[in-house]
Tab-separated table of C-alpha atoms in Angstrom:
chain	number	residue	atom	x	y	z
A	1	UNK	CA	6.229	-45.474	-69.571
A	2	UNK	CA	4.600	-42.268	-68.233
A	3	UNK	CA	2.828	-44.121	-65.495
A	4	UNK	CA	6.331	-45.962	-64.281
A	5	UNK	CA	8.097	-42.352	-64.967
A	6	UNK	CA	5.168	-40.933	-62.164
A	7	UNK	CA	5.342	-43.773	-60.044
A	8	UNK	CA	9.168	-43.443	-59.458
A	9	UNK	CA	8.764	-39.374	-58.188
A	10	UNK	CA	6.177	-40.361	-56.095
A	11	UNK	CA	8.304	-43.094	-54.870
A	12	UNK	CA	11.501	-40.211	-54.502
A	13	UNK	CA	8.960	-38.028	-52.704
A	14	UNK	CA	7.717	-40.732	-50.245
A	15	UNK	CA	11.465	-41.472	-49.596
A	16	UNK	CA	12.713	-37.720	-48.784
A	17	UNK	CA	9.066	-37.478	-46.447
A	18	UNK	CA	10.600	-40.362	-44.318
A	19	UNK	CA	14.014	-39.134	-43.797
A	20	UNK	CA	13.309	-36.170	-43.063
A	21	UNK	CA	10.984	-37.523	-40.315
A	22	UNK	CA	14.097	-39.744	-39.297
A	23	UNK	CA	16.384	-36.927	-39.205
A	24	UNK	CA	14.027	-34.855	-37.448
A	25	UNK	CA	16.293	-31.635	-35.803
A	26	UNK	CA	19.182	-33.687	-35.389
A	27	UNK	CA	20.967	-31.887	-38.501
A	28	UNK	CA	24.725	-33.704	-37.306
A	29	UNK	CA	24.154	-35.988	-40.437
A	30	UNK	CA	24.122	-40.048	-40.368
A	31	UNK	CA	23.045	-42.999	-41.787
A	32	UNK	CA	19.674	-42.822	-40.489
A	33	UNK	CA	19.254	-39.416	-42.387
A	34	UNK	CA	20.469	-39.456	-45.534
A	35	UNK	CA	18.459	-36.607	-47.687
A	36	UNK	CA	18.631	-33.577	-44.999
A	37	UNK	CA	21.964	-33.816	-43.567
A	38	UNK	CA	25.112	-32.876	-44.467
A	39	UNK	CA	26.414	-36.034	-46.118
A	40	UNK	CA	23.351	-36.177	-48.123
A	41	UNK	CA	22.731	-34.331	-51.648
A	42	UNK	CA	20.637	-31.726	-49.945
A	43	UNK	CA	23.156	-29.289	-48.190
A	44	UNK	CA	22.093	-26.706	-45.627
A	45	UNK	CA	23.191	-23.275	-46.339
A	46	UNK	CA	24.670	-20.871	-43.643
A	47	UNK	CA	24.832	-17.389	-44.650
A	48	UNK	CA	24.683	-14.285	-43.059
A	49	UNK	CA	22.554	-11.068	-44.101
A	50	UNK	CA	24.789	-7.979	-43.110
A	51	UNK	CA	22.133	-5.755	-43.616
A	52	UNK	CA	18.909	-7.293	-42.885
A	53	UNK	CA	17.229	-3.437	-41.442
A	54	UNK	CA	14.739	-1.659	-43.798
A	55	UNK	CA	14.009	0.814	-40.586
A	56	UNK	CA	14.434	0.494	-36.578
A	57	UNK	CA	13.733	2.832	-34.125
A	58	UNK	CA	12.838	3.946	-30.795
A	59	UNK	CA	9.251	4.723	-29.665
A	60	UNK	CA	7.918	6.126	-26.438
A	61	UNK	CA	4.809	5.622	-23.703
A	62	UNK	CA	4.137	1.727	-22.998
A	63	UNK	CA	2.335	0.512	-21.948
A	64	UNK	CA	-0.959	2.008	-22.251
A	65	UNK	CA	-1.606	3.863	-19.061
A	66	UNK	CA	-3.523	1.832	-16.354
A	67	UNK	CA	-1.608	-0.951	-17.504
A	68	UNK	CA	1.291	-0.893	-15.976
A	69	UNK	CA	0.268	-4.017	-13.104
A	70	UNK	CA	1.690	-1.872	-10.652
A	71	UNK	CA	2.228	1.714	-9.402
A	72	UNK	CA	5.870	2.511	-8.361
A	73	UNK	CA	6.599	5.753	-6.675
A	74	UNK	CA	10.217	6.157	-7.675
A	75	UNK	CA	12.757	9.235	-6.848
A	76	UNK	CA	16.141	9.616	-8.321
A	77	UNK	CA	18.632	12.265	-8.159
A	78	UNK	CA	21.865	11.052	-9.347
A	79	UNK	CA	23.638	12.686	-11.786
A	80	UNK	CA	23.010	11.180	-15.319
A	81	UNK	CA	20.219	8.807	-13.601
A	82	UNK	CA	16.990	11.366	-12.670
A	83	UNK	CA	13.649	10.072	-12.479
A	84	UNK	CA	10.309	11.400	-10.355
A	85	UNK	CA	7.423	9.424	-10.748
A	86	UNK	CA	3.814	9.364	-9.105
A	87	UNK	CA	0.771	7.024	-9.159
A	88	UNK	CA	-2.788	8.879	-9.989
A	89	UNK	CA	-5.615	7.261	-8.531
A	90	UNK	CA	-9.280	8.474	-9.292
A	91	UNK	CA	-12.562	7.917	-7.434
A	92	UNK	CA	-15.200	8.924	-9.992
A	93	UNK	CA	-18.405	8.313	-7.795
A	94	UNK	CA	-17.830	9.199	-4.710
A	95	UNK	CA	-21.646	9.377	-2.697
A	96	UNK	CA	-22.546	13.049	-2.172
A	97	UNK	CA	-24.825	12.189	0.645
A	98	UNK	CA	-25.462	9.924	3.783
A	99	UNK	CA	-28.651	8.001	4.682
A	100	UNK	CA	-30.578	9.034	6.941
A	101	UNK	CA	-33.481	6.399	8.404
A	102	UNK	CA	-34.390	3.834	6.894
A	103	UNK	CA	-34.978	5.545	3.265
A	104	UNK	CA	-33.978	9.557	3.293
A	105	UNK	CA	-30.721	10.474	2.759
A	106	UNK	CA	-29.316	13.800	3.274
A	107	UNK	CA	-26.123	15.890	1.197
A	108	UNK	CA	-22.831	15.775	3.684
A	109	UNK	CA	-22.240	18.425	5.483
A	110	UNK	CA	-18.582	17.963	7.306
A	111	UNK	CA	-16.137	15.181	7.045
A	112	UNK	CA	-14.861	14.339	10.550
A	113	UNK	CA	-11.941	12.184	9.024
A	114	UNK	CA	-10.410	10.824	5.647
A	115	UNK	CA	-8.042	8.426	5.097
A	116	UNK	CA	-6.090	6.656	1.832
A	117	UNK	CA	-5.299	2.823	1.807
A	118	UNK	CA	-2.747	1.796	-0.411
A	119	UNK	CA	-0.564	-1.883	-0.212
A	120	UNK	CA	3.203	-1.974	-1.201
A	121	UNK	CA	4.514	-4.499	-3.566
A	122	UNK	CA	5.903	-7.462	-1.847
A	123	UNK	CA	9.831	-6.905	-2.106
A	124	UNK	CA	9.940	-10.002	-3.227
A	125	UNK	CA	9.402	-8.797	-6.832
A	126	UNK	CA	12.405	-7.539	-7.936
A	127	UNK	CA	15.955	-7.105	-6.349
A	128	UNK	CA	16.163	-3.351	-6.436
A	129	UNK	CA	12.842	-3.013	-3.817
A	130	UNK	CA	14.485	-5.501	-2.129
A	131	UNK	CA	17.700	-3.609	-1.611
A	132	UNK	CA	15.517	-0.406	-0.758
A	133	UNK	CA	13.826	-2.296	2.076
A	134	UNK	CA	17.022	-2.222	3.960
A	135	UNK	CA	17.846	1.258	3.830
A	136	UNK	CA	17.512	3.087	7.214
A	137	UNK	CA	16.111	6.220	5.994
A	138	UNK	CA	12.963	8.536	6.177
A	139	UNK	CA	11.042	8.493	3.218
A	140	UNK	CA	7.568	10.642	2.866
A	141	UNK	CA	4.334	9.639	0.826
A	142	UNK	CA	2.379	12.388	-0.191
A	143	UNK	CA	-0.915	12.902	-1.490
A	144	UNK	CA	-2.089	15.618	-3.310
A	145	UNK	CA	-5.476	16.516	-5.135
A	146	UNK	CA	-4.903	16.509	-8.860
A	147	UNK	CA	-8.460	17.098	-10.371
A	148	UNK	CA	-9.355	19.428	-13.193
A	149	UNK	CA	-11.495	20.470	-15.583
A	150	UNK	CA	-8.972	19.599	-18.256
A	151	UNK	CA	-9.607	16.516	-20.302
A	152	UNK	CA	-9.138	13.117	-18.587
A	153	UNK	CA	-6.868	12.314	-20.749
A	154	UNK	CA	-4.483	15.785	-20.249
A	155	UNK	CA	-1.679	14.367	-18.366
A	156	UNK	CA	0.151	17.609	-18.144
A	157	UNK	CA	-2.510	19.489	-16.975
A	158	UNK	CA	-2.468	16.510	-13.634
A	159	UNK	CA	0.994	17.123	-13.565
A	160	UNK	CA	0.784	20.860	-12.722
A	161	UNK	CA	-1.085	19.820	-9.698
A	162	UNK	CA	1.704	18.494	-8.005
A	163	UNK	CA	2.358	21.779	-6.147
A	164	UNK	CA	2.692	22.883	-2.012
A	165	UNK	CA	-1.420	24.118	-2.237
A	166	UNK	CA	-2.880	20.908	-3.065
A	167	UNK	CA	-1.261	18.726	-0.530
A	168	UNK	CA	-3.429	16.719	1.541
A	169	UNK	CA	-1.949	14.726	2.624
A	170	UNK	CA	1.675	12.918	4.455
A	171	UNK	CA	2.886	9.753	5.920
A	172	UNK	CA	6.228	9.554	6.765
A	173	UNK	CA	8.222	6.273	7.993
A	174	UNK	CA	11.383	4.674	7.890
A	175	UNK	CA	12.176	2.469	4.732
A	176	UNK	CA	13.045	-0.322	6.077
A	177	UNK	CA	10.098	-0.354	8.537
A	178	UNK	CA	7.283	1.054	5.727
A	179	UNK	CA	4.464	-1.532	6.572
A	180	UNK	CA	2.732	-3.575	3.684
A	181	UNK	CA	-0.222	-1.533	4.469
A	182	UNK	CA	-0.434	2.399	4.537
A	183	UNK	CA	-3.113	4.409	5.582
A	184	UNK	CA	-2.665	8.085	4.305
A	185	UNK	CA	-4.534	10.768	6.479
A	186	UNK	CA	-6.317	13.105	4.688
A	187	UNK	CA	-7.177	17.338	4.941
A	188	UNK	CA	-10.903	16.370	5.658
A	189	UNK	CA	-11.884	20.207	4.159
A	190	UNK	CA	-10.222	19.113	0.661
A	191	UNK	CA	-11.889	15.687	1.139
A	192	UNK	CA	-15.264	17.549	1.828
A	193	UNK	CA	-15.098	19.964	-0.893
A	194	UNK	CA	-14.810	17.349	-3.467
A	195	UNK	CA	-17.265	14.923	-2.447
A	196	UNK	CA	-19.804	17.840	-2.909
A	197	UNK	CA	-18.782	17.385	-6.796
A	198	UNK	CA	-18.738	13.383	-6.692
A	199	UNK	CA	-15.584	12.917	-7.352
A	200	UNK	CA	-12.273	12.424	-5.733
A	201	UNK	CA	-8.632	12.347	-7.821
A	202	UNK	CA	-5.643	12.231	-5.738
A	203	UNK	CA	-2.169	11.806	-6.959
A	204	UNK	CA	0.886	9.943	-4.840
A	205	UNK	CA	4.399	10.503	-5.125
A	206	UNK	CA	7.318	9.806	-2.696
A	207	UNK	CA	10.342	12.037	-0.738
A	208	UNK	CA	13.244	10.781	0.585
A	209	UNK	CA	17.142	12.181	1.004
A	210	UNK	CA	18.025	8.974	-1.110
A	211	UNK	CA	17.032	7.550	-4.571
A	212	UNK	CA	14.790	4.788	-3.690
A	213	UNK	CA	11.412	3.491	-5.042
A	214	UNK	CA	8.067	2.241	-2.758
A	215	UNK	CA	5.967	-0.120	-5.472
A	216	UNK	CA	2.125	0.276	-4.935
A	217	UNK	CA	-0.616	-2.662	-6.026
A	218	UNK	CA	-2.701	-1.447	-9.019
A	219	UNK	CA	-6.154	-2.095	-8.906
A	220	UNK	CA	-5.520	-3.398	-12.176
A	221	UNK	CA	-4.190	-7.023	-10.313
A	222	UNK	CA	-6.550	-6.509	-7.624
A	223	UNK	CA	-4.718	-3.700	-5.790
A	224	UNK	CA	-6.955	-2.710	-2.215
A	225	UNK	CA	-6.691	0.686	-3.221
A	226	UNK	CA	-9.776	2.941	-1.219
A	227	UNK	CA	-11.009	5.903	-0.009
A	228	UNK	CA	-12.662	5.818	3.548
A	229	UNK	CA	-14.419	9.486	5.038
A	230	UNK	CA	-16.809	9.503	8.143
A	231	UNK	CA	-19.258	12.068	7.379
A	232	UNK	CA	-22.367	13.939	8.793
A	233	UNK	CA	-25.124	15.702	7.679
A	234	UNK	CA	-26.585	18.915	8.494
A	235	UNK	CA	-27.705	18.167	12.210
A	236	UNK	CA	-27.058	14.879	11.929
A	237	UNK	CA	-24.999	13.868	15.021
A	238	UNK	CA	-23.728	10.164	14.150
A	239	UNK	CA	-21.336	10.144	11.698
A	240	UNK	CA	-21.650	7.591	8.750
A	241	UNK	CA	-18.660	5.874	7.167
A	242	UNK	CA	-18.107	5.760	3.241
A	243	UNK	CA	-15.681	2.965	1.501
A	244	UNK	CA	-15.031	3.742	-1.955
A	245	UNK	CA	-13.306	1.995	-4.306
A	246	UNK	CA	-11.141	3.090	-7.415
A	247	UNK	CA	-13.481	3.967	-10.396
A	248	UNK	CA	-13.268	6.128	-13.680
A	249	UNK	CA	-15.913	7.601	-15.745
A	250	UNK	CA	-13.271	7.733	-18.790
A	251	UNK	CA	-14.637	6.103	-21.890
A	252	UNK	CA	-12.711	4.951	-24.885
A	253	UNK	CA	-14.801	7.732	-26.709
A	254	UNK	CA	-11.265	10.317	-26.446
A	255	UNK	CA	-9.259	6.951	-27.590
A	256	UNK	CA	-8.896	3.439	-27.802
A	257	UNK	CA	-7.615	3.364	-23.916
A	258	UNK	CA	-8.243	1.259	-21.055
A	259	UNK	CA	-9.477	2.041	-17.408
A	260	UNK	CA	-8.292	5.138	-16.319
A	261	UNK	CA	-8.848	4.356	-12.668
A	262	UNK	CA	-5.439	4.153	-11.342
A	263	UNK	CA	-1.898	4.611	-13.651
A	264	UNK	CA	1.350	6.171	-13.664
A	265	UNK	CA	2.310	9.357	-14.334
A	266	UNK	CA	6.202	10.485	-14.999
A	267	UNK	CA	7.112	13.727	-13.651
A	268	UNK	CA	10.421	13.501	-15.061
A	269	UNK	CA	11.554	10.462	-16.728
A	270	UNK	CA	14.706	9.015	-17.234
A	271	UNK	CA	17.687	10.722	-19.803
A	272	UNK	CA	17.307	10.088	-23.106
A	273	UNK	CA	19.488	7.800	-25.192
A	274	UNK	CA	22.561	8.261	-26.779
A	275	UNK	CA	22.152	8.342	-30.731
A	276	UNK	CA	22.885	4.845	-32.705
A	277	UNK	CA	21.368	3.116	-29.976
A	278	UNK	CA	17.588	1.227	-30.088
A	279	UNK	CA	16.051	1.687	-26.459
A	280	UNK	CA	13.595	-0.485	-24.469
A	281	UNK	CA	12.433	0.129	-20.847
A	282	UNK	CA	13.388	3.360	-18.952
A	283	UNK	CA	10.428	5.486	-17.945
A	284	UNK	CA	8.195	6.404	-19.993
A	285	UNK	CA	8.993	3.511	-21.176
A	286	UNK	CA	9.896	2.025	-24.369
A	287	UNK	CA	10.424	-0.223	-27.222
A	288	UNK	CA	12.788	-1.073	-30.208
A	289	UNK	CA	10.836	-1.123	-33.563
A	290	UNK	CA	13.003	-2.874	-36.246
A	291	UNK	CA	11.341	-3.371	-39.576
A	292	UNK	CA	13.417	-6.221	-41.451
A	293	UNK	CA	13.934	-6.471	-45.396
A	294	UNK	CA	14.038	-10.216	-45.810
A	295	UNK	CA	14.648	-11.850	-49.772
A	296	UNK	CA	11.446	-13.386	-50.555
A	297	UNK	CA	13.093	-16.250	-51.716
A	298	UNK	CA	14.156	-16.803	-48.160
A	299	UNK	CA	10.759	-16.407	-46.591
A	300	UNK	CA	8.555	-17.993	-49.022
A	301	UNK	CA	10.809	-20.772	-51.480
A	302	UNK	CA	12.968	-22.473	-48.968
A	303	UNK	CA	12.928	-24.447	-45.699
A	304	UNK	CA	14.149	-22.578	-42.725
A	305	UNK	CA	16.446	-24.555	-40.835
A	306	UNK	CA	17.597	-21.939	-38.032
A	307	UNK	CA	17.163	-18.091	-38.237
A	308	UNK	CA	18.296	-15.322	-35.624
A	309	UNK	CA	18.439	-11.955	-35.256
A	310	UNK	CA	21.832	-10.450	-33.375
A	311	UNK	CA	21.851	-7.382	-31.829
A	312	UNK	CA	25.060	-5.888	-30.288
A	313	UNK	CA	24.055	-4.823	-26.861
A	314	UNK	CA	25.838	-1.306	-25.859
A	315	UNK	CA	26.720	-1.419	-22.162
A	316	UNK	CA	24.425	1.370	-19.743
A	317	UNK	CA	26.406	2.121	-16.666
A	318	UNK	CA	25.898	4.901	-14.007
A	319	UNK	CA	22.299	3.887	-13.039
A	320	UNK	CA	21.067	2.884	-9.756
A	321	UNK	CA	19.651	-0.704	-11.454
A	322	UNK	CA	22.925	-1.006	-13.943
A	323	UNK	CA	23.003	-4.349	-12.145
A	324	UNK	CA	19.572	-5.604	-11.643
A	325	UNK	CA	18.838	-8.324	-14.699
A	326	UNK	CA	15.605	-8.285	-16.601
A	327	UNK	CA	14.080	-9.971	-18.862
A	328	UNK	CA	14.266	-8.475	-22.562
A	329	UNK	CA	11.237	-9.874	-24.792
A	330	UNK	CA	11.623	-10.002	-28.508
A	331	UNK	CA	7.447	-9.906	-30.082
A	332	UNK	CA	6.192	-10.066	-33.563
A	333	UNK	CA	3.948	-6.753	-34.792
A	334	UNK	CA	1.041	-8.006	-36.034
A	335	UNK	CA	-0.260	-5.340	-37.661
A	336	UNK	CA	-1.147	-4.953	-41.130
A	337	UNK	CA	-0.597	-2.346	-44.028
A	338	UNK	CA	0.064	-0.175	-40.707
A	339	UNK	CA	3.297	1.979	-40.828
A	340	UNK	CA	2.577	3.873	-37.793
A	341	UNK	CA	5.316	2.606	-35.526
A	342	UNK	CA	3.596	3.647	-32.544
A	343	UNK	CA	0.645	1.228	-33.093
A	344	UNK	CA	2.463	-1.795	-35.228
A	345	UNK	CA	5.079	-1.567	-31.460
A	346	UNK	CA	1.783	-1.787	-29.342
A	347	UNK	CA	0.180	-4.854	-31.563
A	348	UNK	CA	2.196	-7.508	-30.908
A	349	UNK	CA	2.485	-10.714	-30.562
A	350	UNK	CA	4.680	-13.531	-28.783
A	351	UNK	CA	6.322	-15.997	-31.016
A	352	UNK	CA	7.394	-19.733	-31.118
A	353	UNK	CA	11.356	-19.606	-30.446
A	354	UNK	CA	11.408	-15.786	-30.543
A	355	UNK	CA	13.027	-16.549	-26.770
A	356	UNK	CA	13.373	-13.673	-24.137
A	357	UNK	CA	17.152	-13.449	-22.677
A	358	UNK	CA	17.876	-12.309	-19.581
A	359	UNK	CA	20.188	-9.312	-19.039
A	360	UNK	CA	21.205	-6.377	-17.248
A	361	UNK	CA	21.572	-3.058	-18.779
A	362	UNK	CA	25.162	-2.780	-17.991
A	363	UNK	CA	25.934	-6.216	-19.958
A	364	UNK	CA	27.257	-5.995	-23.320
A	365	UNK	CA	27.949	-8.483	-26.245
A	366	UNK	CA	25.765	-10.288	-28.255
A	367	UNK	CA	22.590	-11.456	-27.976
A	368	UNK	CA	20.618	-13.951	-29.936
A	369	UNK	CA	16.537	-13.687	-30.852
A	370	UNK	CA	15.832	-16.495	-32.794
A	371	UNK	CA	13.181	-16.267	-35.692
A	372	UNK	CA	12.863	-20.240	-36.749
A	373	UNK	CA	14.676	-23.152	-35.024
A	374	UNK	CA	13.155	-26.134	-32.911
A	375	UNK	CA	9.052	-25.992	-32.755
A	376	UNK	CA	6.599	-27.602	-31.369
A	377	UNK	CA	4.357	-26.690	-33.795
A	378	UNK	CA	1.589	-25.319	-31.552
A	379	UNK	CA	2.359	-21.979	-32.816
A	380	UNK	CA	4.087	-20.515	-35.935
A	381	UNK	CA	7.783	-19.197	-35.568
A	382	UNK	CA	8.531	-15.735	-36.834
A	383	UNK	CA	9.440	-16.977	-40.219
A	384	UNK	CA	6.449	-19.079	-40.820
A	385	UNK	CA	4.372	-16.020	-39.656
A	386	UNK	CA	5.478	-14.120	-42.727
A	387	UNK	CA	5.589	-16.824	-45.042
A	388	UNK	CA	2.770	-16.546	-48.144
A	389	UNK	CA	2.199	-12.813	-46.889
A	390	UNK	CA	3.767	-10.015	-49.254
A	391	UNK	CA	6.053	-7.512	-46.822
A	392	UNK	CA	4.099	-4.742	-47.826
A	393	UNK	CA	0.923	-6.446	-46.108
A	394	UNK	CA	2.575	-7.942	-43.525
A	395	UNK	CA	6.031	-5.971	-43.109
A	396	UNK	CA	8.918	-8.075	-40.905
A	397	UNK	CA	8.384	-6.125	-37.513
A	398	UNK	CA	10.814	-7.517	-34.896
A	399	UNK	CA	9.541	-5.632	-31.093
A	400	UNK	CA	11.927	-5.367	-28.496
A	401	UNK	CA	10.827	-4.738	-24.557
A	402	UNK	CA	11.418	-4.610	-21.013
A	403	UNK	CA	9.541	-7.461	-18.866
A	404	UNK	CA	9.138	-4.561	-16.815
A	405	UNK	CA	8.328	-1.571	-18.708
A	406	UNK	CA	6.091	0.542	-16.663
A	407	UNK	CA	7.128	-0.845	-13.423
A	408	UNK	CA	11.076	-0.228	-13.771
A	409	UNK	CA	13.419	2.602	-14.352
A	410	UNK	CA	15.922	-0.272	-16.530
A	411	UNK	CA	16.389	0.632	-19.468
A	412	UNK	CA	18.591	-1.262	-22.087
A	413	UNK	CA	20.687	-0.155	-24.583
A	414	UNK	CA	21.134	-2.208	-28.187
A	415	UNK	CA	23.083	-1.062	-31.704
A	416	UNK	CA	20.971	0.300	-34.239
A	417	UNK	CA	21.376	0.222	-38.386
A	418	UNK	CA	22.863	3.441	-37.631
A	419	UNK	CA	25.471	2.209	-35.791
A	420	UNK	CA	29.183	1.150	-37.380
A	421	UNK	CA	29.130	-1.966	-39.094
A	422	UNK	CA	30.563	-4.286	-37.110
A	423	UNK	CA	28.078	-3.430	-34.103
A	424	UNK	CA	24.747	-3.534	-36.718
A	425	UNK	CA	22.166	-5.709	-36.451
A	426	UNK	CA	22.325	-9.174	-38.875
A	427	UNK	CA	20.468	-12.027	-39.661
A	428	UNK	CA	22.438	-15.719	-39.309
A	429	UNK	CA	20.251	-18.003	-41.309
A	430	UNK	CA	20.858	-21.164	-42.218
A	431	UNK	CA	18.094	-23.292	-44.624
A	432	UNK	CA	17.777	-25.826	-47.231
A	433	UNK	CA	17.097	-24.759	-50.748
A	434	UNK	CA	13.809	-26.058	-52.748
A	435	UNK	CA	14.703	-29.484	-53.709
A	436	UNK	CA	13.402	-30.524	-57.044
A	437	UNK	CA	11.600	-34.000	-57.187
A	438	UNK	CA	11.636	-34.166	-60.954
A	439	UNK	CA	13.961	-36.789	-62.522
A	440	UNK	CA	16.412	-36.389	-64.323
C-alpha cells in the first residue's frame, strides 16, 4: 500500500515536470498546459509590493578615474546647465638625456621644439559631438602644466594648476573644421625644465564663446596620445628627437585604482539634483543605489514567473543634451556583507533580463527593469541571484547608470522612496506558489 501510495506522487511529480516543459513561457493557458496555466489548479499570482525600498540613494565619482574610455573637454555656461571639464595626461619617464655616439649619452641642454598629439573622438559617437561639429565657431585647446609635489592622487591640488602662469600651450581652430588630429605646440622652456626632473604632466581643457564639447581618445582604448621634443645637448649641434608615450608611476599602494596615465578631471561639474530624486550620469558622474527589502518567501519558496522594478522617471529639461537618448543600465551589486554604498555601486554586475532602456533625460513616465522573466539560462536573473542567500549576506542591491557616465554631461532623473507615493518605486511580481505533491 505504501509502495503504490509512493509510486502515485512520483507519478504526479513526473506529470507536473512535463507540463511545465509543454507550457514552457507561454503562460496564456491551454490544453497542452494544464498544471501552470491559468485554467489549471496552479494559479499565478500578480501582486504588487508598494514599498519594496529598504534604502536608495545617490552616490558620486564613476567611474574610477582613467576609466572613463575617453577624455571629453566639455564647456558649459548656461544658466542651470554649467560644466568645465579637462583631460590630465601624465608622462612619468620622460628621458633626461640624448645619446651621443654610439654608447654615451649626454643630460639635455635646450629643447628647440615641443609638441602634444592628441586624436578627437569620431563624431560619430554620439549625437551631441555631432551637432558641435557643425558649429562655425572658434574654439581654443589649451595646455597647461599641472605637476606637483602633492600626492598623485590629490585632484584638487591639479586643479589649482589650471591658472594664466602655467599655460603652455594653445591651438585654436574653427569647430567645424577641428581636424581628427591635433598637434599642440608647446613653451619649449616649460618643456625643458621638466624633462630635467623626468617627468612631464600636462592638463587640457577647451575655450569657446559657446557651450560645446571636443572628445579626446584615452589611451585607455588605444588613444595616440604623445609627447614629441627635439633636444640638444651641451655642444651638441644636431638635435635628437624624443617620442614619449603616456605612462604613470602611480601604484595601487595609495588605493585600489587603476592607471593613472590619462583621466578626467571636473573643474566644475554639473548642478546638483533636486531632492526626492535618484541620479545617474551628470559629471562627476553617478549612480542610483537602491537596496530592496524582498519577503523571503518570495525569493526563496516560490517560482518566479515575472518580476520588475518601476521607477517613475522625473523629466530634466533646460540642458544642452535634454534631448540626446542614452542608454540607462540597471546592474546587480555583488558585494557581500558590504554596506558601504560607494563600493557595493562600483561592484556590480550585469544580469539576465535586468534589460537597459533607452531614454533621454527630458522623458518622463515609467520605466520597467525586469528582475526574472524569459531566460536563457546561461546566466542567473536577479531573483535567482539572491535566492538561498540570506539579505543580510547578500542584500537586494538594484544599480542604476549612464552608458555614458564619464564621457557625458546626461544626467537622468528617477523618483526615489522619498518621493510621494504614487511616483515611488514598486515591485510588480507575479509567481506561482510552492505546489505540494503530497496526496491527499
Amino acid at each position: 500500500m505504501k509502495l503504490g501510495k509512493r509510486l502515485a506522487v512520483l507519478v504526479a511529480a513526473a506529470a507536473l515536470v512535463v507540463a511545465a516543459g509543454a507550457c514552457s513561457e507561454e503562460l496564456t493557458g491551454g490544453a497542452a498546459c494544464p498544471v501552470l496555466c491559468p485554467e489549471s489548479g496552479f494559479d499565478i499570482v500578480d501582486t504588487v509590493l508598494l514599498d519594496p525600498v529598504a534604502f536608495d540613494t545617490t552616490v558620486r565619482g564613476y567611474p574610477q578615474p582613467g576609466r572613463e574610455g575617453q577624455l571629453t573637454l566639455l564647456q558649459r555656461f548656461v544658466p542651470g546647465d554649467t560644466a568645465i571639464t579637462a583631460g590630465i595626461v601624465r608622462f612619468d619617464f620622460v628621458p633626461k638625456t640624448i645619446p651621443v655616439g654610439t654608447s654615451d649619452s649626454t643630460p639635455v641642454a635646450k629643447v628647440d621644439s615641443a609638441l602634444l598629439r592628441l586624436a578627437v573622438v569620431s563624431a560619430t559617437a554620439d549625437s551631441l559631438s555631432r551637432r558641435d561639429t557643425l558649429k562655425r565657431v572658434p574654439v581654443t585647446i589649451e595646455v597647461y602644466d599641472v605637476d606637483t609635489t602633492a600626492s598623485d592622487f590629490d585632484t584638487a591640488a591639479v586643479r589649482a594648476r589650471f591658472r594664466a602662469s602655467t599655460l603652455i600651450g594653445t591651438y585654436t581652430v574653427r569647430r567645424d573644421s577641428l581636424p581628427d588630429s591635433i598637434f599642440v605646440r608647446l613653451d619649449t622652456a616649460a618643456v625643458r625644465a621638466r624633462v630635467a626632473t623626468g617627468r612631464v604632466r600636462v592638463g587640457v581643457r577647451i575655450r569657446s564663446d559657446s557651450s560645446m564639447q571636443v572628445p579626446i581618445v584615452s589611451t585607455d582604448v588605444g588613444g595616440p596620445l604623445f609627447l614629441r621634443f627635439w633636444a640638444r645637448g651641451a655642444g651638441v649641434d644636431t638635435a635628437i628627437v624624443r617620442t614619449v608615450s603616456p605612462a604613470s608611476s602611480s601604484s595601487g599602494e595609495e588605493g585600489d585604482v587603476p592607471s593613472l596615465q590619462d583621466y578626467l578631471l571636473v573643474l566644475r561639474g554639473t548642478p546638483p539634483p533636486p531632492p526626492q530624486v535618484l541620479s545617474m550620469g551628470g559629471l562627476p558622474a553617478q549612480r542610483a543605489y537602491i537596496r530592496l527589502s524582498l519577503p523571503a518567501r518570495l525569493v526563496d519558496s516560490v517560482t518566479v514567473v515575472r518580476a520588475a522594478l518601476v521607477l517613475t522617471q522625473a523629466p530634466v529639461r533646460g540642458r544642452t543634451d535634454d534631448t540626446v537618448r542614452t542608454a540607462v543600465q540597471a546592474n546587480v551589486s555583488v558585494a557581500r556583507e558590504l554596506l558601504d554604498v560607494g563600493r557595493a555601486a562600483l561592484l556590480v554586475q550585469a544580469m539576465e533580463g535586468l534589460n537597459e532602456q533607452i531614454r533621454a533625460p527630458r522623458d518622463s513616465g515609467l520605466v520597467r527593469f525586469e528582475l526574472a522573466g524569459s531566460s536563457t539560462g546561461l546566466t542567473p536573473t536577479p531573483m535567482q541571484f539572491w535566492r538561498g542567500i540570506g539579505e543580510d549576506e547578500l542584500p537586494r542591491v538594484v544599480v542604476l547608470r549612464s552608458a555614458r557616465e564619464g564621457q557625458s554631461a546626461s544626467e537622468f532623473y528617477f523618483y526615489s522612496s522619498e518621493a510621494p507615493a504614487n511616483v515611488r518605486p514598486r515591485i510588480e511580481i507575479a509567481y506561482i506558489p510552492r505546489v505540494d505533491f503530497s496526496l491527499p
